[in-house]
XYZ file of C-alpha atoms in Angstrom:
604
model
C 125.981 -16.227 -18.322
C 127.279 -18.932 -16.289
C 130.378 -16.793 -15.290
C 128.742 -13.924 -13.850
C 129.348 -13.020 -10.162
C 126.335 -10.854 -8.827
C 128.189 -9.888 -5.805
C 131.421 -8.442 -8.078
C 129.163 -7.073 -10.722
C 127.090 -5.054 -8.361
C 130.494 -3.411 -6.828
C 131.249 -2.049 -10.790
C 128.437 -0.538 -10.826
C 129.183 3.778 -10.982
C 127.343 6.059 -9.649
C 125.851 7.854 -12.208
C 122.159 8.149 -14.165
C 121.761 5.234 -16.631
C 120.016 2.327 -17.676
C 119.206 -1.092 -16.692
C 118.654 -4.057 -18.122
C 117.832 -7.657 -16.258
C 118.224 -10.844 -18.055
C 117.169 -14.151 -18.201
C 118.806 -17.141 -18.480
C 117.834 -17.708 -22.042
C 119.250 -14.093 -22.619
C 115.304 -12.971 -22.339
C 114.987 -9.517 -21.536
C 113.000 -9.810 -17.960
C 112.774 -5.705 -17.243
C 114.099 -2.007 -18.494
C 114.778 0.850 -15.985
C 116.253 4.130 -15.216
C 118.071 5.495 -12.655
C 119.579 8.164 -10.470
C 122.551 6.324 -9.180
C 122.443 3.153 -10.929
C 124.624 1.794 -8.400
C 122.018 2.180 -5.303
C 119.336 0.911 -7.741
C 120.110 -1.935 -8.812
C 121.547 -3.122 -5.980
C 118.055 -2.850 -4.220
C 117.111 -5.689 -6.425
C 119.350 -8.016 -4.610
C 119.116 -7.533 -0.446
C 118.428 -10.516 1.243
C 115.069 -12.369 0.285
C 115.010 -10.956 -3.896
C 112.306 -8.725 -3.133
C 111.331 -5.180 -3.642
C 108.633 -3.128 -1.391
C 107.120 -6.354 -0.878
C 106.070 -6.530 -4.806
C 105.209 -10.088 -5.817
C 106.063 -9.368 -8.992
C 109.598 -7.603 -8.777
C 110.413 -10.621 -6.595
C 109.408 -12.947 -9.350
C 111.383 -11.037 -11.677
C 115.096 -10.992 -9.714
C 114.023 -14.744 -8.773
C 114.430 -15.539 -12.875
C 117.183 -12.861 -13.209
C 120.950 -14.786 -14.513
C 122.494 -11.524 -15.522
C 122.427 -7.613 -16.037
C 123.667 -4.900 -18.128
C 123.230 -1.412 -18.136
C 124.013 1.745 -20.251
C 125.238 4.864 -18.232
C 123.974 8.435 -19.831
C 124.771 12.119 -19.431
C 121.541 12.847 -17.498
C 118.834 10.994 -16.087
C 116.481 13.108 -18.882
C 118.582 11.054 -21.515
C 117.924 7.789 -19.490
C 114.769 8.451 -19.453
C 114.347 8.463 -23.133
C 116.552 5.419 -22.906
C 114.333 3.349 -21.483
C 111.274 4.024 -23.064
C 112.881 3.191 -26.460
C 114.122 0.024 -25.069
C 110.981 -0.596 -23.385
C 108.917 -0.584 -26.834
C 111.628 -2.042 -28.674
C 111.914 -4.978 -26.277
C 108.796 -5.182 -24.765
C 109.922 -7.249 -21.592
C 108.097 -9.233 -19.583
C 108.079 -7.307 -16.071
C 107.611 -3.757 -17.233
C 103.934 -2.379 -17.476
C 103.397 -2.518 -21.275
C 101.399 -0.746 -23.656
C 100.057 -3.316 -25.830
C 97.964 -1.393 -28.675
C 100.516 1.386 -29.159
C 99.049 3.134 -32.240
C 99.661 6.463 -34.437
C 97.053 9.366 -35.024
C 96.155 11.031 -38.097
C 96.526 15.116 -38.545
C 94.907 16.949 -41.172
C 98.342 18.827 -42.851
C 98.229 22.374 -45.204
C 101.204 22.590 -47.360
C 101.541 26.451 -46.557
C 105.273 26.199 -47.695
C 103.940 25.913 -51.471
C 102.897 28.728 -53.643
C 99.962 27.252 -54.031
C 99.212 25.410 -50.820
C 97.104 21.790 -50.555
C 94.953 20.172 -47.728
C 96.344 16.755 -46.724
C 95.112 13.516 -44.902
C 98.983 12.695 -42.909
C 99.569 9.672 -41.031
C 102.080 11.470 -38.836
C 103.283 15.452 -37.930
C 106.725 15.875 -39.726
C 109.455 18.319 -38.545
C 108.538 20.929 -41.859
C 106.642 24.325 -42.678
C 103.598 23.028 -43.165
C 100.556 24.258 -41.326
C 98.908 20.816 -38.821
C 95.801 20.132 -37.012
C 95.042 17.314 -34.571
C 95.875 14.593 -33.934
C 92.297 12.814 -34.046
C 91.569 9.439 -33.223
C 88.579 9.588 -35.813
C 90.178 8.410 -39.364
C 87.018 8.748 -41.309
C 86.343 11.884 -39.924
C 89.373 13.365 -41.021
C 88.898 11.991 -44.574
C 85.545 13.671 -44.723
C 87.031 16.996 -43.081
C 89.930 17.277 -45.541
C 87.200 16.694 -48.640
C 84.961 19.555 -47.143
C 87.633 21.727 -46.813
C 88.408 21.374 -50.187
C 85.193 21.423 -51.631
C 84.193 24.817 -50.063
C 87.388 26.617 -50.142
C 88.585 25.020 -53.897
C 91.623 24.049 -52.533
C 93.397 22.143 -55.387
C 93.507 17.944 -55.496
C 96.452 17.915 -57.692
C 99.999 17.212 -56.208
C 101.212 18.451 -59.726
C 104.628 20.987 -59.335
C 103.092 23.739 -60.863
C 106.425 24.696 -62.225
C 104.482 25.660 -65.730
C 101.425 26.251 -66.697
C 98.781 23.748 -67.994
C 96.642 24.328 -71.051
C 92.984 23.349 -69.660
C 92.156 23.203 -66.496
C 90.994 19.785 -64.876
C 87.149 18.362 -64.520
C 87.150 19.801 -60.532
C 87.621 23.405 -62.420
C 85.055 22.437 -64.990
C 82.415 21.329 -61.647
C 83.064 24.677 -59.735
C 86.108 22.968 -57.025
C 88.789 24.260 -57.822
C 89.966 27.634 -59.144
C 92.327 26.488 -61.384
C 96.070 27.745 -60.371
C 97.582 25.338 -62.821
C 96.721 27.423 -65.879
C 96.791 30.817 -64.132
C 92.807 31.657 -64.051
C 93.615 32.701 -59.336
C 96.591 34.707 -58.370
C 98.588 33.238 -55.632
C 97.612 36.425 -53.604
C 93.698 35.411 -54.387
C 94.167 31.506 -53.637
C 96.384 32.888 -50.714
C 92.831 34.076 -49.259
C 91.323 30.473 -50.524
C 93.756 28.645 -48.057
C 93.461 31.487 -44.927
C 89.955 30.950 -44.921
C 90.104 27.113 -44.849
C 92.767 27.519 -41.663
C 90.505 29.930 -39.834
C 87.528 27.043 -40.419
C 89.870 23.914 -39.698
C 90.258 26.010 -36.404
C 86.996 25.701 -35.527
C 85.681 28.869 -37.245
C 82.691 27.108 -38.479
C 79.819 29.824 -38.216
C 81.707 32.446 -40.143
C 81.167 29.992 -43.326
C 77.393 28.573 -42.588
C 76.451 32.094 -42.107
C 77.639 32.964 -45.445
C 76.003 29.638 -47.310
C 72.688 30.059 -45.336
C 72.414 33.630 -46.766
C 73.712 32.015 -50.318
C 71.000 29.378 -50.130
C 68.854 31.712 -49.614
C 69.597 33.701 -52.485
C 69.821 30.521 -54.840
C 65.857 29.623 -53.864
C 65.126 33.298 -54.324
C 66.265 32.981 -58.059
C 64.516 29.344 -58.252
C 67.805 27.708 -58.718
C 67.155 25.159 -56.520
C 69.610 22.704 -57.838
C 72.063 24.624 -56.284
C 70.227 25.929 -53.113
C 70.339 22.089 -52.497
C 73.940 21.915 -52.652
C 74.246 24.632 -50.755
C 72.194 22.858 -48.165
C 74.299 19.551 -48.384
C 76.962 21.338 -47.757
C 75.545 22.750 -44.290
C 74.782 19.449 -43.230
C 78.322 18.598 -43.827
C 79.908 21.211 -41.506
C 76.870 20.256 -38.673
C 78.263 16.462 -39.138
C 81.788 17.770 -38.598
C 80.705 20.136 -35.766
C 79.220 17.281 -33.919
C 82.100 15.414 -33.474
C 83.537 18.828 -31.126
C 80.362 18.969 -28.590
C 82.037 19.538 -25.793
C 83.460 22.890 -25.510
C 86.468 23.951 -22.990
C 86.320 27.408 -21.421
C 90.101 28.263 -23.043
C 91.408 27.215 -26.425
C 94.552 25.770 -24.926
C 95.363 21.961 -26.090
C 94.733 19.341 -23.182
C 95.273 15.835 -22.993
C 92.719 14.348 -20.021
C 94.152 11.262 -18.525
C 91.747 8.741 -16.769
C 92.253 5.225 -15.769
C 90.162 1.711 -14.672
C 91.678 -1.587 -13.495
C 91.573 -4.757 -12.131
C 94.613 -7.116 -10.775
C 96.079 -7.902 -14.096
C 94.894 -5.648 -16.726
C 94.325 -1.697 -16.913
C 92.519 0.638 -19.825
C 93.534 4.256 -19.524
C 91.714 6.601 -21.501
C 93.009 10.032 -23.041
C 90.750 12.415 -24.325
C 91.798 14.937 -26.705
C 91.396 18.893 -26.522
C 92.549 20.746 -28.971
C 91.934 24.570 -29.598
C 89.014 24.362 -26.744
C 86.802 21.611 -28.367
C 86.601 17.934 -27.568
C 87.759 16.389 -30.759
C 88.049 12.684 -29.484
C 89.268 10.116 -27.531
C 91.248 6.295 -27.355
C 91.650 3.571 -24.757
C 94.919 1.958 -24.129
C 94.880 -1.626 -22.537
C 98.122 -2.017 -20.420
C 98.881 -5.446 -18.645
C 100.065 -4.818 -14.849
C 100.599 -6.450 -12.014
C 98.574 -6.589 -8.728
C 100.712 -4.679 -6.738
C 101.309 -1.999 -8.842
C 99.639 1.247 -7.563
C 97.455 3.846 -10.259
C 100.776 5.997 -10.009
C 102.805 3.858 -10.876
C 100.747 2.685 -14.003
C 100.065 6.379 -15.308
C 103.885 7.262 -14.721
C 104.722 4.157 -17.112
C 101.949 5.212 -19.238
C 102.930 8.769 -19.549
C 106.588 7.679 -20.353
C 105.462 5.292 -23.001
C 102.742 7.135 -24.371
C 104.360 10.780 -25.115
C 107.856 9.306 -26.242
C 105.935 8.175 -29.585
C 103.310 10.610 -30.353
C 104.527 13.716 -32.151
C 102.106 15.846 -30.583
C 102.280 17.395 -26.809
C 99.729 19.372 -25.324
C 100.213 22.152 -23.215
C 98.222 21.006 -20.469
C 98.222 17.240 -19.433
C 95.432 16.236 -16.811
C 95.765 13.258 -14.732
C 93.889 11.890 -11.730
C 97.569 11.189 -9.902
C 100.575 13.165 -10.421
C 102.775 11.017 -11.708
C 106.064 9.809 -10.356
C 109.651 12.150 -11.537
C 106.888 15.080 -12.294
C 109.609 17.563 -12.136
C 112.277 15.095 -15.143
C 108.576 13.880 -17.378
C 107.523 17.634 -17.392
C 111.264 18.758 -18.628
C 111.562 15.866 -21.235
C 107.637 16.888 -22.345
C 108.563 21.126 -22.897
C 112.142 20.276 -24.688
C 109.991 18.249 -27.675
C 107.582 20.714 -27.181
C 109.315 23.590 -27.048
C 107.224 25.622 -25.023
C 105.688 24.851 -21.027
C 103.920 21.843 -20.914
C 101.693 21.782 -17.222
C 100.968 18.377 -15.351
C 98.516 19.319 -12.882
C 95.664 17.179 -11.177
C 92.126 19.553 -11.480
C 90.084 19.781 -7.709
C 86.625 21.236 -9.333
C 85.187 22.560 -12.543
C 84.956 21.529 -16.065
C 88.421 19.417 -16.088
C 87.006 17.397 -13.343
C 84.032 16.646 -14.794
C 86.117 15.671 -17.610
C 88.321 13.754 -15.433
C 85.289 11.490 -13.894
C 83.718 10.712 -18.213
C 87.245 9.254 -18.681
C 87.235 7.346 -16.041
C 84.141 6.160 -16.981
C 84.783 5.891 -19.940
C 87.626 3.560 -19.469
C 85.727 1.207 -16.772
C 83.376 0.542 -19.778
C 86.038 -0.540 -22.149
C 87.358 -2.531 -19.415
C 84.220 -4.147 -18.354
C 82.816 -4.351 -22.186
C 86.115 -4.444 -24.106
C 88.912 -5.643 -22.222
C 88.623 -9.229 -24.221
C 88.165 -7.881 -27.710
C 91.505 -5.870 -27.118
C 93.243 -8.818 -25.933
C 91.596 -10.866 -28.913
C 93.112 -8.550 -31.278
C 96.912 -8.145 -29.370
C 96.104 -12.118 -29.607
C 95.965 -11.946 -33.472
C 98.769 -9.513 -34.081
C 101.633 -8.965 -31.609
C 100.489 -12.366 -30.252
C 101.114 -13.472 -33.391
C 104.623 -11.643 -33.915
C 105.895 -13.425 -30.862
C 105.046 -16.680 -32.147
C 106.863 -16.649 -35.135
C 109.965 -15.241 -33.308
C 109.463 -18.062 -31.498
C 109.636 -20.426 -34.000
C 112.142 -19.001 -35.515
C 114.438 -18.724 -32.514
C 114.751 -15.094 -32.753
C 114.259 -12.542 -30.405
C 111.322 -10.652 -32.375
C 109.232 -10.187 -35.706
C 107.683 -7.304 -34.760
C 108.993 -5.455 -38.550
C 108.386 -8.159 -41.563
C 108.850 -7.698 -45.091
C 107.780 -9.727 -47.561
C 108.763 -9.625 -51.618
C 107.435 -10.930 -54.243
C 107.720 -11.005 -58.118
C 105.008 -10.422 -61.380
C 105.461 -10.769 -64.837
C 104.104 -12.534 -67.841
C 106.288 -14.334 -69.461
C 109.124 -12.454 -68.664
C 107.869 -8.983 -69.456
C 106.514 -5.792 -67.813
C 108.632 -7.668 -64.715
C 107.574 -5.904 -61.496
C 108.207 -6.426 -57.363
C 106.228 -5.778 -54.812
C 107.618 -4.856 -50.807
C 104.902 -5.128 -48.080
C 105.444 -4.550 -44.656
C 103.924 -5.792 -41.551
C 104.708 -4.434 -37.929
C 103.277 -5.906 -35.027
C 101.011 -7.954 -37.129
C 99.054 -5.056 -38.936
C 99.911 -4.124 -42.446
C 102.249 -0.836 -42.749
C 101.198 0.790 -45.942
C 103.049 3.646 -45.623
C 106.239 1.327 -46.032
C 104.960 -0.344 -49.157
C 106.939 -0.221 -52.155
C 107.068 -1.096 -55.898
C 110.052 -1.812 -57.761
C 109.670 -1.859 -61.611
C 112.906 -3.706 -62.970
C 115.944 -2.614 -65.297
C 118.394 -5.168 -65.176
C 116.819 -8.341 -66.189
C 115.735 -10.018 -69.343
C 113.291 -12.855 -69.154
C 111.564 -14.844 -66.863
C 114.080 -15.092 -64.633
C 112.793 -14.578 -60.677
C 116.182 -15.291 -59.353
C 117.735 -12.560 -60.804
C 114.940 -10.329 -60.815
C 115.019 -10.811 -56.262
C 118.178 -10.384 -56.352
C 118.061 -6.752 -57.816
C 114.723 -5.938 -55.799
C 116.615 -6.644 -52.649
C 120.030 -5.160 -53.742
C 117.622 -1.700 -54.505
C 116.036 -2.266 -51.219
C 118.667 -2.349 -48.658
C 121.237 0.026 -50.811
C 118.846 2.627 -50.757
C 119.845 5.636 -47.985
C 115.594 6.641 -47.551
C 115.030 3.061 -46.593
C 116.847 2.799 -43.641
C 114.652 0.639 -41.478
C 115.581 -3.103 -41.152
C 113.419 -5.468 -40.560
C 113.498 -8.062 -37.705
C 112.508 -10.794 -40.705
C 112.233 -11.252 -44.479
C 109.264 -13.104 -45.439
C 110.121 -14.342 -49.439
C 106.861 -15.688 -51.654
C 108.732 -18.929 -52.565
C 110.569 -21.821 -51.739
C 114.400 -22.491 -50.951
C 115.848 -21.077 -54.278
C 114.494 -17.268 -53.224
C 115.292 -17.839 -49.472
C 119.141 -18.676 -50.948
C 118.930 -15.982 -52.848
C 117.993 -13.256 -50.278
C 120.531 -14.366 -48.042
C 123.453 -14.099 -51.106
C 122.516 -10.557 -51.354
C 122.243 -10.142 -47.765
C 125.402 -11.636 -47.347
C 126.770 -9.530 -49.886
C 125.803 -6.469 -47.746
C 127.334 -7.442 -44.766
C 123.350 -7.563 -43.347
C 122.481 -10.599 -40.943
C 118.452 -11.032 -41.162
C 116.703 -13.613 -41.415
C 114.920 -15.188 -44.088
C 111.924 -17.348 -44.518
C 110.184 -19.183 -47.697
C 106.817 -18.956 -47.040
C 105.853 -22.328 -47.958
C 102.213 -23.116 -49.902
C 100.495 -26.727 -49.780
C 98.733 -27.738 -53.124
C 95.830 -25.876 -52.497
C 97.885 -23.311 -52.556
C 97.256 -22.226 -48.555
C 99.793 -21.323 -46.821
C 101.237 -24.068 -44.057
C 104.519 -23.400 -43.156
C 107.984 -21.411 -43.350
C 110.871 -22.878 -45.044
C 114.107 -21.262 -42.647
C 117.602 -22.913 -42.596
C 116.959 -25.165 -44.823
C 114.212 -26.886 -43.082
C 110.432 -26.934 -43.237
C 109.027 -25.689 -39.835
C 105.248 -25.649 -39.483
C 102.508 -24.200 -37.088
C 100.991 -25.475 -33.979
C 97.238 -26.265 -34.613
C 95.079 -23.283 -34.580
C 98.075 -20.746 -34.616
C 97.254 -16.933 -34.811
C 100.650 -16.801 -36.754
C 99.651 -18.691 -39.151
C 96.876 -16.931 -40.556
C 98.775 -13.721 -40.034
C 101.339 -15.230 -42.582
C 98.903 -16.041 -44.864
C 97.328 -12.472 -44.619
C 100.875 -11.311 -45.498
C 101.270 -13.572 -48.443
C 98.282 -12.625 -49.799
C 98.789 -8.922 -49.242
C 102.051 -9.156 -51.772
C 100.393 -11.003 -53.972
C 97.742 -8.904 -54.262
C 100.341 -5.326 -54.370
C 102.761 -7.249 -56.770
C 99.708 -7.997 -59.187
C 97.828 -5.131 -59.054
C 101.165 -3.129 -59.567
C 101.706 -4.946 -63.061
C 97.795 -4.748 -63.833
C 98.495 -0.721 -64.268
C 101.390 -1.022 -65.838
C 100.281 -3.358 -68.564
C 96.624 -0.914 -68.813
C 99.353 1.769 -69.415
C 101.443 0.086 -71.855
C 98.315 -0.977 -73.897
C 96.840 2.475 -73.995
C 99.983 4.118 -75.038
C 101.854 1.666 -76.907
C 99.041 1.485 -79.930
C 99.129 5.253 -80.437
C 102.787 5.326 -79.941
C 103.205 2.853 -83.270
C 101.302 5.487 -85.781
C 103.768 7.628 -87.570
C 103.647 11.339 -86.728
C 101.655 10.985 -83.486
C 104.357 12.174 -80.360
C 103.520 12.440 -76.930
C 101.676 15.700 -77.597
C 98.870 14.641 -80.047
C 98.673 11.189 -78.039
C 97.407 13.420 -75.451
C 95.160 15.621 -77.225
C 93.554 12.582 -78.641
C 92.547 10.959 -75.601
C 91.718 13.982 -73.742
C 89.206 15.018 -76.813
C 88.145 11.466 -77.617
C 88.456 10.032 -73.894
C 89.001 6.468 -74.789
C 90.467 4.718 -77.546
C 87.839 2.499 -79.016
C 86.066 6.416 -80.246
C 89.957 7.296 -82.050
C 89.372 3.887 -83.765
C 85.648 5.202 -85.133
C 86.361 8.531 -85.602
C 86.256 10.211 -89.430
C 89.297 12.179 -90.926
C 87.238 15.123 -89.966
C 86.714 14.111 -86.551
C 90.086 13.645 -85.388
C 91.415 16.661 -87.144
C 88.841 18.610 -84.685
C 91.557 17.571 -81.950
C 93.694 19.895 -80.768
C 97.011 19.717 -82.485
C 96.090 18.022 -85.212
C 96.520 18.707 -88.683
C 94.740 16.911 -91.707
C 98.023 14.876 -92.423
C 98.126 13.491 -89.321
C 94.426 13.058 -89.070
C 94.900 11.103 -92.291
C 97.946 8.336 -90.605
C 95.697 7.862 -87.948
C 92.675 7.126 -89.841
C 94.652 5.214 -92.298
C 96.397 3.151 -89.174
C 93.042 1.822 -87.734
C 91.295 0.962 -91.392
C 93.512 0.069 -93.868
């Protein structure tokens, strides 16, 4: 902004809470803050000699700074929110940064449904079911969520249960579930299933080992010992599961311990997680800093970023520093919560021994770790930034990339796979099966992939790029539907050599390739590859499906009903093909007529 005149500017600016936003010349966004009075803030940037508190890097920053904007709010609470969305969005240069900003799994009980399920969930959603966590542990909470099952015989199925089945499934048949699809457990009796799983995901362990010690016991008495095994196998399980919550808290509040290590430019800070009194885990977050920034500063930035993403607040967050605007962080922290949320430093005890193993903890990963994390940020957001860069844009942190599978025109499918910050998004995935087209004709068959895509209400995330498996023909053809929308994003071919490796990306109508030894490009291969893979394995099931059903479908008399019954009595097809009259009229549903056509259809 060549026309912008600092000295006017700063005497607009109101005095009221809001946002700002420094700029650079090449419209770079340099830093994101909050303020009070945004007009006594910001024009502390610019007293004589560009410098703030003596910070080396804050008078680096204004040095580089050709313009500013800012956003005025309501309150400084909503500013507050305002920049830490803008911070992660943005991810500017001067601010302290979290660079491996990452999600947590929960372990989720459907206690809405009549007859509830236990759930692996990527995230806590704002409904009636029941959550525990988060925990940093993924497999952990794969093998916790099969336990629970296993012991309580919570149901696998995601089936409605609207009506009842006819047979229950093979987990009924192996003693795993009790069967509420066909009626065999009242939902007052599974009711008592799903309390006692809740009371054990809650750390109620030795109510249930007590109970299978005295049941292997009984099983050896009667020499049973297959099952006395079992039984023991499944002790070991809840041990495993108990060892992962050794260290015990004195109350069964939820805490979040805050520690940090650093040197001049890079800091780890590690949280350890509480929950109902036991230890459950813990993660290290690498932030990049400056030298002049003090531990209060970095755990203020860190708090900010950290608890504006994760849907889960303790009640009890303990930090080595009390961090800066204690009074505004601890009211934005209770209104998500919606209950007290304490920020308190601990002086002796338990919490401070807890207090000194994260701060231990996170000197190690700093002293051990520190380049592996950068490796990785390297690979992935590294790599983000480098393709923006190419590109001209301001980021790639969100990519989707299509692509199309068929044979010859038929079973056509589409796959959608999404990338953010380098890392695939599975959640986000998606599989189109299409209905409008005819024929081999990939064109077409984008176009109405992407028209479903970005007309779709559920989908409302854009992405910062479209990645398309193919040349200039499906580029032009992403951007006539875009068009079409009135949605500017931009598209890339992602461009193949004749070893069919990926080199470059065809955008606006030019070929632009990598710099030698580019982390982007083998992050755009990894993409490529990914929807490949989806697109393919999508129309692998669908043709296994169409094969399996399609030759039954063809015999005369034989409806969806007896298809059934066949392959659940006969399992596979090849045994329907060798099966005698008298055989296949042993099927349920099946009379000696059409026993007969289907004998008749596979050896005449």
């Amino acid at each position: 902004m060549k026309d912008f005149d600092f000295e006017e500017e700063l005497k607009k600016l109101p005095n009221s809470p809001g946002v700002y936003i420094m700029h650079s010349k090449n419209e770079e966004i340099l830093y994101v803050g909050k303020a009070v009075n945004l007009h006594n803030r910001v024009r502390q940037y610019f007293r004589k000699g560009y410098g703030h508190n003596g910070s080396l890097k804050i008078a680096s920053m204004v040095s580089q700074v050709a313009y500013f904007e800012y956003i005025v709010t309501s309150s400084e609470m909503e500013a507050l929110v305002l920049e830490c969305n803008l911070i992660k969005e943005h991810r500017p240069k001067y601010n302290t940064l979290m660079t491996d900003d990452k999600g947590y799994p929960y372990i989720k009980v459907t206690v809405d449904e009549k007859y509830p399920r236990v759930l692996f969930s990527h995230r806590m959603a704002r409904d009636k079911s029941r959550y525990f966590g988060p925990f940093t542990d993924r497999s952990a909470v794969h093998d916790t969520v099969v336990l629970t099952k296993k012991l309580f015989k919570i149901r696998n199925c995601n089936k409605s249960l609207t009506r009842p089945e006819e047979r229950p499934c093979l987990y009924y048949q192996i003693g795993q579930c009790t069967a509420p699809c066909t009626g065999l457990v009242s939902p007052e009796d599974y009711s008592k299933q799903v309390d006692a799983a809740i009371r054990f995901l809650n750390g109620n362990h030795k109510e249930i080992t007590d109970e299978l010690v005295l049941r292997m016991k009984k099983y050896s008495e009667m020499l049973e010992f297959e099952k006395a095994a079992e039984t023991r196998d499944l002790i070991e399980s809840i041990k495993a599961v108990m060892e992962k919550q050794k260290v015990s808290s004195s109350t069964g509040d939820d805490k979040d311990i805050i520690a940090i290590a650093r040197n001049d430019k890079d800091a780890v800070v590690s949280v350890f997680f509480v929950r109902d009194g036991n230890l459950l885990g813990r993660d290290n977050h690498h932030l990049s800093i400056d030298s002049g920034d003090s531990d209060i500063e970095i755990i203020t930035d860190f708090i900010k970023q950290y608890y504006t993403s994760t849907p889960f607040i303790p009640k009890e967050i303990i930090t080595p520093e009390i961090p800066e605007d204690l009074e505004l962080i601890t009211e934005f922290l209770e209104s998500k919560r919606g209950h007290k949320v304490y920020i308190h430093v601990p002086q002796k005890g338990e919490m401070k021994a807890l207090i000194k193993l994260a701060t231990d903890n996170a000197a190690l990963v700093l002293s051990q770790d520190i380049e592996r994390i950068k490796r990785k940020e390297k690979r992935t957001i590294g790599a983000c930034m480098e393709i923006a860069e190419l590109l001209g844009i301001e980021k790639a942190s969100r990519m989707e990339a299509f692509d199309i599978s068929h044979i010859s025109g038929y079973n056509q499918v589409a796959s959608m796979v999404v990338f953010e910050n380098g890392e695939p998004h599975r959640n986000a995935y998606r599989k189109f099966r299409l209905k409008s087209i005819d024929g081999p004709d990939d064109y077409a068959s984008m176009k109405e992939v992407l028209s479903r895509r970005f007309t779709n209400e559920k989908m409302d995330t854009l992405p910062d790029v479209i990645m398309m498996d193919g040349g200039k023909g499906q580029v032009n053809t992403a951007v006539m539907v875009l068009d079409s929308l009135g949605l500017e994003i931009p598209v890339c071919g992602m461009v193949k050599d004749d070893k069919h490796r990926t080199r470059g990306l065809y955008y606006n109508n030019e070929e632009l390739t990598f710099k030698a030894g580019s982390e982007a490009i083998n992050m755009i291969t990894a993409l490529q590859d990914e929807t490949h893979r989806f697109a393919i394995t999508y129309h692998k099931l669908l043709r296994s499906k169409e094969q399996v059903h399609s030759i039954l479908d063809e015999i005369e008399g034989i409806g969806p009903k007896r298809r059934k019954a066949l392959l659940l009595h006969f399992k596979n097809i090849e045994a329907i093909k060798s099966a005698s009259i008298e055989d296949l009229t042993s099927a349920p549903g099946m009379n000696r007529t059409a026993a007969e056509k289907v004998y008749e259809f596979f050896n005449k």
